[in-house]
Short mmCIF file of C-alpha atoms in Angstrom, two decimals:
data_model
loop_
_atom_site.label_atom_id
_atom_site.label_comp_id
_atom_site.label_asym_id
_atom_site.label_seq_id
_atom_site.Cartn_x
_atom_site.Cartn_y
_atom_site.Cartn_z
CA UNK L 123 0.00 0.00 0.00
CA UNK L 124 1.28 3.42 -0.90
CA UNK L 125 0.36 6.65 0.80
CA UNK L 126 1.22 10.18 -0.11
CA UNK L 127 0.19 13.73 0.52
CA UNK L 128 -1.09 15.73 -2.41
CA UNK L 129 0.31 19.21 -2.90
CA UNK L 130 0.25 21.67 -5.80
CA UNK L 131 2.26 24.86 -5.45
CA UNK L 132 3.39 27.79 -7.60
CA UNK L 133 6.37 30.01 -7.04
CA UNK L 134 7.92 32.91 -9.03
CA UNK L 135 11.27 32.18 -10.61
CA UNK L 136 13.20 35.43 -11.04
CA UNK L 137 15.59 33.89 -13.57
CA UNK L 138 12.99 32.64 -16.03
CA UNK L 139 10.50 35.35 -15.10
CA UNK L 140 7.86 32.67 -14.97
CA UNK L 141 5.93 30.74 -12.37
CA UNK L 142 7.46 27.40 -11.46
CA UNK L 143 4.99 24.66 -10.65
CA UNK L 144 5.73 22.03 -8.03
CA UNK L 145 3.61 18.95 -8.44
CA UNK L 146 3.46 16.43 -5.62
CA UNK L 147 1.39 13.54 -6.88
CA UNK L 148 -0.70 11.68 -4.33
CA UNK L 149 -0.76 7.95 -4.96
CA UNK L 150 -3.01 6.07 -2.60
CA UNK L 151 -3.15 2.57 -4.01
CA UNK L 152 -0.71 0.24 -5.72
CA UNK L 153 -3.01 -0.31 -8.69
CA UNK L 154 -3.00 3.44 -9.33
CA UNK L 155 0.79 3.44 -9.32
CA UNK L 156 0.77 1.05 -12.25
CA UNK L 157 -1.29 3.50 -14.28
CA UNK L 158 0.74 6.48 -13.10
CA UNK L 159 4.00 4.79 -14.09
CA UNK L 160 2.82 4.66 -17.68
CA UNK L 161 2.68 8.46 -17.73
CA UNK L 162 6.08 9.08 -16.16
CA UNK L 163 9.57 9.25 -17.68
CA UNK L 164 11.36 5.92 -17.83
CA UNK L 165 13.49 6.28 -14.65
CA UNK L 166 10.45 7.32 -12.60
CA UNK L 167 8.27 4.60 -14.09
CA UNK L 168 10.88 2.04 -13.04
CA UNK L 169 10.87 3.62 -9.60
CA UNK L 170 7.12 3.15 -9.31
CA UNK L 171 7.29 -0.49 -10.37
CA UNK L 172 9.98 -1.19 -7.78
CA UNK L 173 7.86 0.55 -5.17
CA UNK L 174 4.90 -1.68 -6.01
CA UNK L 175 6.98 -4.76 -5.31
CA UNK L 176 7.81 -3.41 -1.85
CA UNK L 177 11.52 -2.88 -2.58
CA UNK L 178 13.26 0.02 -0.89
CA UNK L 179 14.60 2.30 -3.60
CA UNK L 180 16.82 5.36 -3.35
CA UNK L 181 16.83 7.87 -6.21
CA UNK L 182 19.32 10.68 -6.60
CA UNK L 183 18.72 13.90 -8.58
CA UNK L 184 21.13 12.62 -11.22
CA UNK L 185 18.52 10.05 -12.32
CA UNK L 186 20.51 7.07 -11.05
CA UNK L 187 18.93 4.77 -8.55
CA UNK L 188 19.73 1.55 -6.80
CA UNK L 189 17.77 -1.05 -4.89
CA UNK L 190 18.68 -1.43 -1.27
CA UNK L 191 17.03 -3.33 1.58
CA UNK L 192 18.38 -0.85 4.10
CA UNK L 193 17.18 2.21 2.24
CA UNK L 194 14.44 4.30 3.83
CA UNK L 195 10.87 3.81 2.78
CA UNK L 196 10.61 7.46 1.80
CA UNK L 197 11.39 7.91 -1.88
CA UNK L 198 12.30 11.21 -3.53
CA UNK L 199 13.05 11.68 -7.18
CA UNK L 200 13.53 14.96 -9.02
CA UNK L 201 13.50 15.36 -12.75
CA UNK L 202 13.31 18.55 -14.77
CA UNK L 203 10.62 18.37 -17.42
CA UNK L 204 9.47 20.67 -20.18
CA UNK L 205 5.89 21.97 -20.25
CA UNK L 206 5.73 24.29 -23.30
CA UNK L 207 8.25 27.09 -22.75
CA UNK L 208 8.22 26.80 -18.99
CA UNK L 209 10.47 24.63 -16.91
CA UNK L 210 8.68 22.73 -14.16
CA UNK L 211 9.89 20.46 -11.44
CA UNK L 212 8.09 17.22 -10.93
CA UNK L 213 8.61 15.77 -7.50
CA UNK L 214 7.21 12.37 -6.80
CA UNK L 215 7.18 11.67 -3.10
CA UNK L 216 5.83 8.29 -2.19
CA UNK L 217 5.51 7.09 1.34
CA UNK L 218 5.16 3.34 1.50
CA UNK L 219 3.33 1.87 4.47
CA UNK L 220 5.09 -1.43 5.07
CA UNK L 221 2.78 -3.63 7.09
CA UNK L 222 4.13 -5.49 10.10
CA UNK L 223 2.20 -8.66 9.35
CA UNK L 224 4.42 -11.43 7.99
CA UNK L 225 3.55 -13.88 5.24
CA UNK L 226 3.29 -17.47 6.57
CA UNK L 227 4.94 -20.25 4.63
CA UNK L 228 1.86 -22.46 4.42
CA UNK L 229 -1.82 -21.90 3.74
CA UNK L 230 -3.58 -19.48 6.05
CA UNK L 231 -6.74 -17.56 6.79
CA UNK L 232 -6.43 -13.78 6.84
CA UNK L 233 -9.29 -12.24 8.79
CA UNK L 234 -9.95 -8.59 9.41
CA UNK L 235 -12.66 -5.95 9.05
CA UNK L 236 -13.35 -4.42 5.67
CA UNK L 237 -10.94 -1.64 4.80
CA UNK L 238 -7.94 -2.89 6.78
CA UNK L 239 -5.92 -3.51 3.61
CA UNK L 240 -6.03 -7.30 3.30
CA UNK L 241 -6.50 -7.38 -0.47
CA UNK L 242 -4.00 -4.58 -1.13
CA UNK L 243 -1.35 -6.25 1.02
CA UNK L 244 -1.83 -9.60 -0.73
CA UNK L 245 -1.55 -7.95 -4.14
CA UNK L 246 1.76 -6.51 -3.01
CA UNK L 247 3.32 -9.62 -1.46
CA UNK L 248 1.74 -12.16 -3.85
CA UNK L 249 1.48 -10.32 -7.17
CA UNK L 250 1.40 -13.54 -9.24
CA UNK L 251 -1.26 -15.33 -7.20
CA UNK L 252 -4.37 -16.83 -8.77
CA UNK L 253 -7.14 -14.72 -7.24
CA UNK L 254 -10.84 -15.42 -6.82
CA UNK L 255 -12.67 -12.30 -5.66
CA UNK L 256 -16.06 -13.18 -4.21
CA UNK L 257 -17.01 -9.50 -4.05
CA UNK L 258 -17.15 -9.66 -7.85
CA UNK L 259 -20.80 -10.51 -8.68
CA UNK L 260 -19.82 -12.73 -11.63
CA UNK L 261 -17.29 -14.79 -9.67
CA UNK L 262 -19.64 -14.95 -6.70
CA UNK L 263 -22.44 -16.42 -8.85
CA UNK L 264 -20.09 -18.90 -10.50
CA UNK L 265 -18.59 -20.15 -7.24
CA UNK L 266 -21.94 -20.25 -5.46
CA UNK L 267 -23.46 -22.36 -8.23
CA UNK L 268 -20.45 -24.65 -8.69
CA UNK L 269 -17.89 -24.56 -5.85
CA UNK L 270 -15.90 -27.26 -7.67
CA UNK L 271 -15.02 -24.63 -10.28
CA UNK L 272 -12.28 -23.51 -7.89
CA UNK L 273 -10.61 -26.91 -8.27
CA UNK L 274 -10.81 -26.58 -12.05
CA UNK L 275 -9.13 -23.16 -11.90
CA UNK L 276 -6.34 -24.39 -9.64
CA UNK L 277 -5.63 -27.48 -11.71
CA UNK L 278 -5.75 -25.46 -14.90
CA UNK L 279 -3.07 -23.08 -13.62
CA UNK L 280 -0.35 -25.38 -12.25
CA UNK L 281 2.27 -22.62 -12.50
CA UNK L 282 0.50 -20.57 -9.85
CA UNK L 283 2.05 -21.31 -6.47
CA UNK L 284 -0.41 -19.19 -4.51
CA UNK L 285 -4.21 -19.09 -4.62
CA UNK L 286 -6.11 -16.24 -2.97
CA UNK L 287 -9.84 -16.52 -2.25
CA UNK L 288 -11.08 -13.10 -1.20
CA UNK L 289 -14.04 -12.87 1.21
CA UNK L 290 -14.35 -16.63 1.46
CA UNK L 291 -17.16 -16.37 4.03
CA UNK L 292 -19.52 -15.45 1.18
CA UNK L 293 -19.26 -19.03 -0.15
CA UNK L 294 -18.20 -21.20 2.83
CA UNK L 295 -18.63 -24.35 0.73
CA UNK L 296 -15.38 -23.47 -1.03
CA UNK L 297 -13.50 -24.54 2.08
CA UNK L 298 -14.42 -28.17 1.38
CA UNK L 299 -12.89 -27.78 -2.08
CA UNK L 300 -9.77 -26.15 -0.65
CA UNK L 301 -9.45 -28.94 1.91
CA UNK L 302 -9.58 -31.53 -0.84
CA UNK L 303 -7.05 -29.62 -2.95
CA UNK L 304 -4.62 -29.42 -0.05
CA UNK L 305 -4.93 -33.17 0.47
CA UNK L 306 -4.57 -33.99 -3.23
CA UNK L 307 -4.14 -31.40 -5.96
CA UNK L 308 -4.65 -33.78 -8.84
CA UNK L 309 -1.16 -32.98 -10.12
CA UNK L 310 1.04 -36.05 -9.53
CA UNK L 311 4.38 -35.15 -8.07
CA UNK L 312 3.40 -31.53 -7.52
CA UNK L 313 3.01 -29.89 -4.16
CA UNK L 314 -0.26 -28.20 -3.23
CA UNK L 315 -0.28 -24.45 -3.74
CA UNK L 316 -0.46 -22.12 -0.80
CA UNK L 317 -4.04 -21.06 -0.19
CA UNK L 318 -4.79 -17.65 1.31
CA UNK L 319 -8.38 -17.28 2.42
CA UNK L 320 -9.43 -13.79 3.43
CA UNK L 321 -12.59 -12.89 5.27
CA UNK L 322 -14.32 -10.15 7.20
CA UNK L 323 -16.79 -12.36 9.04
CA UNK L 324 -15.95 -15.39 11.14
CA UNK L 325 -19.65 -15.93 11.85
CA UNK L 326 -20.57 -17.29 8.42
CA UNK L 327 -17.60 -19.63 8.36
CA UNK L 328 -18.61 -21.19 11.66
CA UNK L 329 -22.29 -21.37 10.79
CA UNK L 330 -21.53 -22.78 7.35
CA UNK L 331 -20.69 -26.09 8.96
CA UNK L 332 -17.12 -26.06 7.70
CA UNK L 333 -14.13 -27.33 9.64
CA UNK L 334 -11.78 -24.42 8.82
CA UNK L 335 -9.53 -26.93 7.03
CA UNK L 336 -9.04 -29.06 10.15
CA UNK L 337 -5.99 -27.14 11.26
CA UNK L 338 -4.23 -27.31 7.87
CA UNK L 339 -4.23 -23.52 7.62
CA UNK L 340 -2.98 -21.10 10.24
CA UNK L 341 -4.96 -18.07 11.34
CA UNK L 342 -3.77 -14.48 10.85
CA UNK L 343 -5.56 -11.21 11.50
CA UNK L 344 -5.14 -7.85 9.81
CA UNK L 345 -5.63 -4.70 11.87
CA UNK L 346 -5.81 -0.99 11.08
CA UNK L 347 -2.51 0.78 10.67
CA UNK L 348 -0.37 1.03 13.79
CA UNK L 349 1.81 4.08 14.36
CA UNK L 350 5.02 2.29 13.39
CA UNK L 351 3.63 1.39 9.97
CA UNK L 352 2.95 5.01 9.06
CA UNK L 353 5.83 7.20 7.92
CA UNK L 354 4.04 10.18 9.44
CA UNK L 355 1.89 9.51 12.50
CA UNK L 356 -0.09 12.31 14.08
CA UNK L 357 -1.88 11.46 17.32
CA UNK L 358 -4.63 14.05 16.97
CA UNK L 359 -5.36 12.88 13.44
CA UNK L 360 -5.44 9.25 14.56
CA UNK L 361 -7.91 10.09 17.32
CA UNK L 362 -10.18 12.01 14.96
CA UNK L 363 -10.04 9.76 11.90
CA UNK L 364 -8.63 6.50 13.20
CA UNK L 365 -6.01 4.50 11.31
CA UNK L 366 -8.15 2.44 8.95
CA UNK L 367 -6.27 2.22 5.60
CA UNK L 368 -9.49 2.71 3.63
CA UNK L 369 -10.02 6.03 5.41
CA UNK L 370 -6.40 7.16 5.40
CA UNK L 371 -6.13 6.64 1.63
CA UNK L 372 -9.36 8.44 0.77
CA UNK L 373 -9.52 11.83 -0.91
CA UNK L 374 -11.95 12.92 1.83
CA UNK L 375 -11.11 10.85 4.94
CA UNK L 376 -13.86 12.35 7.12
CA UNK L 377 -16.55 11.63 4.55
CA UNK L 378 -15.23 8.11 3.97
CA UNK L 379 -15.24 7.44 7.69
CA UNK L 380 -18.89 8.50 7.98
CA UNK L 381 -19.77 6.30 5.02
CA UNK L 382 -17.88 3.36 6.53
CA UNK L 383 -19.82 3.56 9.77
CA UNK L 384 -23.14 3.93 7.95
CA UNK L 385 -22.72 1.62 4.98
CA UNK L 386 -20.62 -1.11 6.53
CA UNK L 387 -21.22 -1.32 10.25
CA UNK L 388 -24.95 -0.76 9.81
CA UNK L 389 -26.13 -1.66 6.31
CA UNK L 390 -23.73 -4.56 5.83
CA UNK L 391 -25.16 -6.18 8.93
CA UNK L 392 -28.68 -5.79 7.56
CA UNK L 393 -27.72 -6.91 4.06
CA UNK L 394 -26.16 -10.10 5.37
CA UNK L 395 -29.35 -10.90 7.26
CA UNK L 396 -27.53 -10.97 10.57
CA UNK L 397 -30.27 -8.94 12.26
CA UNK L 398 -33.95 -8.58 11.41
CA UNK L 399 -34.96 -5.41 13.21
CA UNK L 400 -33.21 -2.42 11.66
CA UNK L 401 -34.61 0.06 14.18
CA UNK L 402 -33.58 -2.00 17.19
CA UNK L 403 -30.07 -2.50 15.84
CA UNK L 404 -29.70 1.21 15.10
CA UNK L 405 -30.64 2.08 18.67
CA UNK L 406 -28.27 -0.56 19.97
CA UNK L 407 -25.39 0.71 17.83
CA UNK L 408 -25.85 4.24 19.13
CA UNK L 409 -26.18 3.10 22.73
CA UNK L 410 -23.22 0.71 22.68
CA UNK L 411 -20.93 3.53 21.49
CA UNK L 412 -21.23 5.03 24.99
CA UNK L 413 -19.68 1.83 26.35
CA UNK L 414 -16.47 2.16 24.29
CA UNK L 415 -13.57 1.95 26.75
CA UNK L 416 -15.90 1.24 29.65
CA UNK L 417 -17.00 -1.75 31.68
CA UNK L 418 -19.84 -3.31 29.71
CA UNK L 419 -23.18 -3.68 31.46
CA UNK L 420 -25.52 -5.49 29.07
CA UNK L 421 -28.59 -4.79 31.20
CA UNK L 422 -27.95 -1.05 31.06
CA UNK L 423 -27.41 -1.15 27.30
CA UNK L 424 -30.64 -3.11 26.82
CA UNK L 425 -32.58 -0.61 28.91
CA UNK L 426 -31.14 2.44 27.14
CA UNK L 427 -31.70 0.93 23.68
CA UNK L 428 -35.19 -0.33 24.56
CA UNK L 429 -34.41 -3.86 23.44
CA UNK L 430 -34.22 -7.17 25.27
CA UNK L 431 -31.08 -8.36 27.01
CA UNK L 432 -30.78 -11.47 24.82
CA UNK L 433 -31.07 -9.31 21.72
CA UNK L 434 -28.23 -7.11 22.96
CA UNK L 435 -26.10 -10.18 23.53
CA UNK L 436 -26.78 -11.40 19.98
CA UNK L 437 -25.98 -7.95 18.55
CA UNK L 438 -22.68 -7.92 20.42
CA UNK L 439 -21.83 -11.30 18.94
CA UNK L 440 -22.60 -9.91 15.47
CA UNK L 441 -20.19 -6.99 15.97
CA UNK L 442 -17.48 -9.32 17.25
CA UNK L 443 -18.01 -11.83 14.45
CA UNK L 444 -17.71 -9.01 11.92
CA UNK L 445 -14.46 -8.10 13.72
CA UNK L 446 -15.54 -4.48 14.29
CA UNK L 447 -15.66 -4.75 18.08
CA UNK L 448 -14.04 -6.75 20.86
CA UNK L 449 -14.24 -7.30 24.60
CA UNK L 450 -11.38 -7.76 27.03
CA UNK L 451 -11.94 -9.67 30.29
CA UNK L 452 -10.93 -8.69 33.79
CA UNK L 453 -7.61 -10.05 35.10
CA UNK L 454 -8.32 -12.44 37.98
CA UNK L 455 -5.23 -14.63 38.33
CA UNK L 456 -4.24 -15.05 41.98
CA UNK L 457 -6.59 -12.20 42.80
CA UNK L 458 -5.99 -10.77 46.26
CA UNK L 459 -8.91 -8.36 46.04
CA UNK L 460 -12.50 -8.70 44.91
CA UNK L 461 -12.73 -7.72 41.24
CA UNK L 462 -15.60 -6.88 38.95
CA UNK L 463 -16.93 -9.53 36.59
CA UNK L 464 -17.95 -7.64 33.46
CA UNK L 465 -15.60 -7.18 30.48
CA UNK L 466 -14.69 -3.88 28.80
CA UNK L 467 -15.93 -3.07 25.31
CA UNK L 468 -14.10 -1.43 22.39
CA UNK L 469 -14.65 -0.74 18.73
CA UNK L 470 -11.76 -1.91 16.59
CA UNK L 471 -10.81 1.59 15.43
CA UNK L 472 -10.82 4.95 17.21
CA UNK L 473 -12.18 6.71 14.15
CA UNK L 474 -15.09 4.30 13.76
CA UNK L 475 -15.93 4.84 17.43
CA UNK L 476 -15.89 8.61 16.95
CA UNK L 477 -18.17 8.41 13.92
CA UNK L 478 -20.72 6.27 15.77
CA UNK L 479 -20.66 8.19 19.06
CA UNK L 480 -23.47 10.78 19.22
CA UNK L 481 -22.49 14.23 20.45
CA UNK L 482 -24.64 16.73 22.26
CA UNK L 483 -24.50 19.82 24.43
CA UNK L 484 -24.19 17.72 27.58
CA UNK L 485 -21.23 15.68 26.32
CA UNK L 486 -17.79 16.71 27.53
CA UNK L 487 -15.24 16.67 24.69
CA UNK L 488 -12.50 15.39 26.98
CA UNK L 489 -14.67 12.41 27.93
CA UNK L 490 -15.07 11.38 24.27
CA UNK L 491 -11.40 12.06 23.53
CA UNK L 492 -10.31 10.04 26.56
CA UNK L 493 -12.27 7.00 25.40
CA UNK L 494 -10.87 7.39 21.89
CA UNK L 495 -7.30 7.52 23.22
CA UNK L 496 -7.81 4.41 25.33
CA UNK L 497 -9.30 2.61 22.33
CA UNK L 498 -6.37 3.66 20.14
CA UNK L 499 -3.93 2.13 22.63
CA UNK L 500 -6.09 -1.00 22.80
CA UNK L 501 -6.07 -1.51 19.03
CA UNK L 502 -2.28 -1.07 18.97
CA UNK L 503 -1.82 -3.67 21.71
CA UNK L 504 -4.10 -6.13 19.91
CA UNK L 505 -2.17 -5.63 16.68
CA UNK L 506 1.13 -6.11 18.51
CA UNK L 507 -0.11 -9.40 19.99
CA UNK L 508 -1.36 -10.60 16.59
CA UNK L 509 1.75 -9.62 14.60
CA UNK L 510 4.32 -10.67 17.18
CA UNK L 511 2.96 -14.19 17.53
CA UNK L 512 3.47 -14.07 21.28
CA UNK L 513 1.22 -16.07 23.55
CA UNK L 514 -0.17 -13.03 25.35
CA UNK L 515 -3.72 -12.38 26.49
CA UNK L 516 -5.06 -8.86 26.98
CA UNK L 517 -7.03 -7.97 30.11
CA UNK L 518 -7.93 -5.07 32.35
CA UNK L 519 -8.06 -4.92 36.14
CA UNK L 520 -10.69 -3.30 38.31
CA UNK L 521 -11.55 -3.91 41.94
CA UNK L 522 -15.02 -3.54 43.33
CA UNK L 523 -13.81 -0.46 45.17
CA UNK L 524 -13.07 1.20 41.83
CA UNK L 525 -9.27 0.87 41.60
CA UNK L 526 -8.48 0.20 37.93
CA UNK L 527 -5.71 -0.47 35.41
CA UNK L 528 -6.69 -0.09 31.77
CA UNK L 529 -4.63 -2.92 30.24
CA UNK L 530 -2.85 -5.98 31.57
CA UNK L 531 -0.84 -8.19 29.25
CA UNK L 532 -0.17 -11.69 30.55
CA UNK L 533 1.79 -14.52 28.94
CA UNK L 534 4.71 -16.88 29.34
CA UNK L 535 7.26 -14.07 28.88
CA UNK L 536 5.05 -11.03 29.31
CA UNK L 537 3.44 -9.45 32.32
CA UNK L 538 2.81 -5.73 32.07
CA UNK L 539 0.21 -3.19 33.11
CA UNK L 540 -0.62 0.04 31.28
CA UNK L 541 -2.75 2.97 32.41
CA UNK L 542 -3.82 5.60 29.86
CA UNK L 543 -4.51 9.22 30.82
CA UNK L 544 -5.74 11.85 28.40
CA UNK L 545 -4.25 14.75 30.37
CA UNK L 546 -1.04 16.54 29.44
CA UNK L 547 0.18 16.43 33.05
CA UNK L 548 0.64 13.55 35.46
CA UNK L 549 -0.16 13.72 39.14
CA UNK L 550 0.79 11.27 41.85
CA UNK L 551 -2.88 10.25 42.12
CA UNK L 552 -2.84 9.14 38.46
CA UNK L 553 -0.51 6.23 39.22
CA UNK L 554 -2.54 5.00 42.20
CA UNK L 555 -4.15 2.15 40.24
CA UNK L 556 -0.82 0.95 38.88
CA UNK L 557 0.78 1.16 42.33
CA UNK L 558 -2.02 -0.99 43.77
CA UNK L 559 -1.63 -3.54 40.99
CA UNK L 560 2.14 -3.71 41.50
CA UNK L 561 1.56 -4.26 45.20
CA UNK L 562 -0.55 -7.31 44.39
CA UNK L 563 1.65 -8.42 41.47
CA UNK L 564 5.26 -7.31 42.01
CA UNK L 565 6.37 -9.34 38.97
CA UNK L 566 4.50 -6.94 36.69
CA UNK L 567 6.11 -4.07 34.76
CA UNK L 568 3.91 -0.97 34.94
CA UNK L 569 3.70 2.12 32.72
CA UNK L 570 1.48 5.16 32.49
CA UNK L 571 0.80 6.79 29.11
CA UNK L 572 -0.30 10.42 28.88
CA UNK L 573 -0.63 13.31 26.40
CA UNK L 574 2.47 15.17 27.55
CA UNK L 575 5.89 15.33 25.87
CA UNK L 576 8.31 14.33 28.64
CA UNK L 577 9.28 10.96 30.03
CA UNK L 578 8.82 10.94 33.77
CA UNK L 579 8.96 8.57 36.71
CA UNK L 580 6.48 9.08 39.56
CA UNK L 581 6.58 6.88 42.65
CA UNK L 582 8.64 4.33 40.72
CA UNK L 583 6.15 4.20 37.80
CA UNK L 584 7.50 5.16 34.33
CA UNK L 585 5.29 7.74 32.60
CA UNK L 586 5.67 8.03 28.83
CA UNK L 587 4.10 10.29 26.21
CA UNK L 588 1.54 8.07 24.51
CA UNK L 589 2.61 9.13 21.01
CA UNK L 590 6.21 8.07 21.68
CA UNK L 591 5.06 4.75 23.06
CA UNK L 592 2.87 3.96 20.04
CA UNK L 593 5.58 4.91 17.54
CA UNK L 594 8.16 2.60 19.07
CA UNK L 595 5.81 -0.40 19.38
CA UNK L 596 7.13 -3.12 17.04
CA UNK L 597 6.11 -6.80 16.78
CA UNK L 598 9.64 -8.10 17.40
CA UNK L 599 10.23 -5.83 20.40
CA UNK L 600 8.84 -6.10 23.89
CA UNK L 601 5.97 -3.82 24.86
CA UNK L 602 7.97 -2.36 27.70
CA UNK L 603 11.24 -0.62 26.74
#
């Protein structure tokens, strides 16, 4: 995936007595780069094609360039072109967002909400794959009518080492065909191709009666961008618009975000027949947005939305199965104090939460912003767990007396606690929850994240600026520095 900022500037050149035009072309998708490269001079076209393949390329103003794995992902090329009698400078600045997810060696499922960049990433890392796109109406009808057609395609293209089935949950019966192809491809002496099965709904796969290939394919998840994947990460922008690739690449991110929340989170649910009462689900969706970053009380949500408790539980399962929301449980291991029982609720992206959360005169902006910041940290931690492959479970901790820690990570080699504060200053009282948790669990490594700019230590608790923490979070590094 390729991101860029679009800019068009004019400046007066006193030597030529003409206006010089600086063009900074915005390229948002790899397929657009292919078309753009056809319009560029040969050296720049070659640059674009190398960028599509994910290779780091460095270009000097002298038109020479070399591939280099250690080169930065920021590419700059300058070439003087002629437009009539005027000299113009064409600057192509491409910022490549290199995803942290790694390509498994064998077949795998790739699950993630719509718009997280699954298809774009696969086109980049597997450009020669045989692809079946079930969002295409023609292919959807063909595969729905005759799932065995997939086997015919695979056997008819023996040179293809990778087969991608996009949105496989739309025709779950294809998994039986894939299972059979993995067991025996029908090509004597040939190994089975690697199958990549993407999906944005785990619900249909489970309800389709399929066995998810009986463990013959690993499971991977794709998340919205994390700060380390973006060449330029701005915390305020991430809180307002989220980090969903579909939104970040749009010409009008705010409008795309509103459309995503309306067309996908709401209408997609109705279109798939996952709920029958549109009005009840709309009220639930609005009500549940107030629970983002909070302890979830299903009875309260049911009362506020004027729907039954069981219906709320089924709606929550729908959101989780569509991968647009998640719950984290309370940490209770070796509990020395009485803890609450209810989980906390989050939407998968801070921007999606903000677009669904109603605002009124009685709402405090800092309350909404605080929940968005906590959700942004949560989605980064979930992505870190998924991409790192560590056996870590994410929890929170809250006693019945109200002492709380926002996030607790627990695993064989990980035990950390993180508290998130929206304020720009830290007081001694802000670390009280972490101090209590450390008292009960001295093995834990605590940290407080806040909106300031300085690294501090208060009562033995490290306090980091949240933006610095998110930028340094990498799958192969520990959460705690």
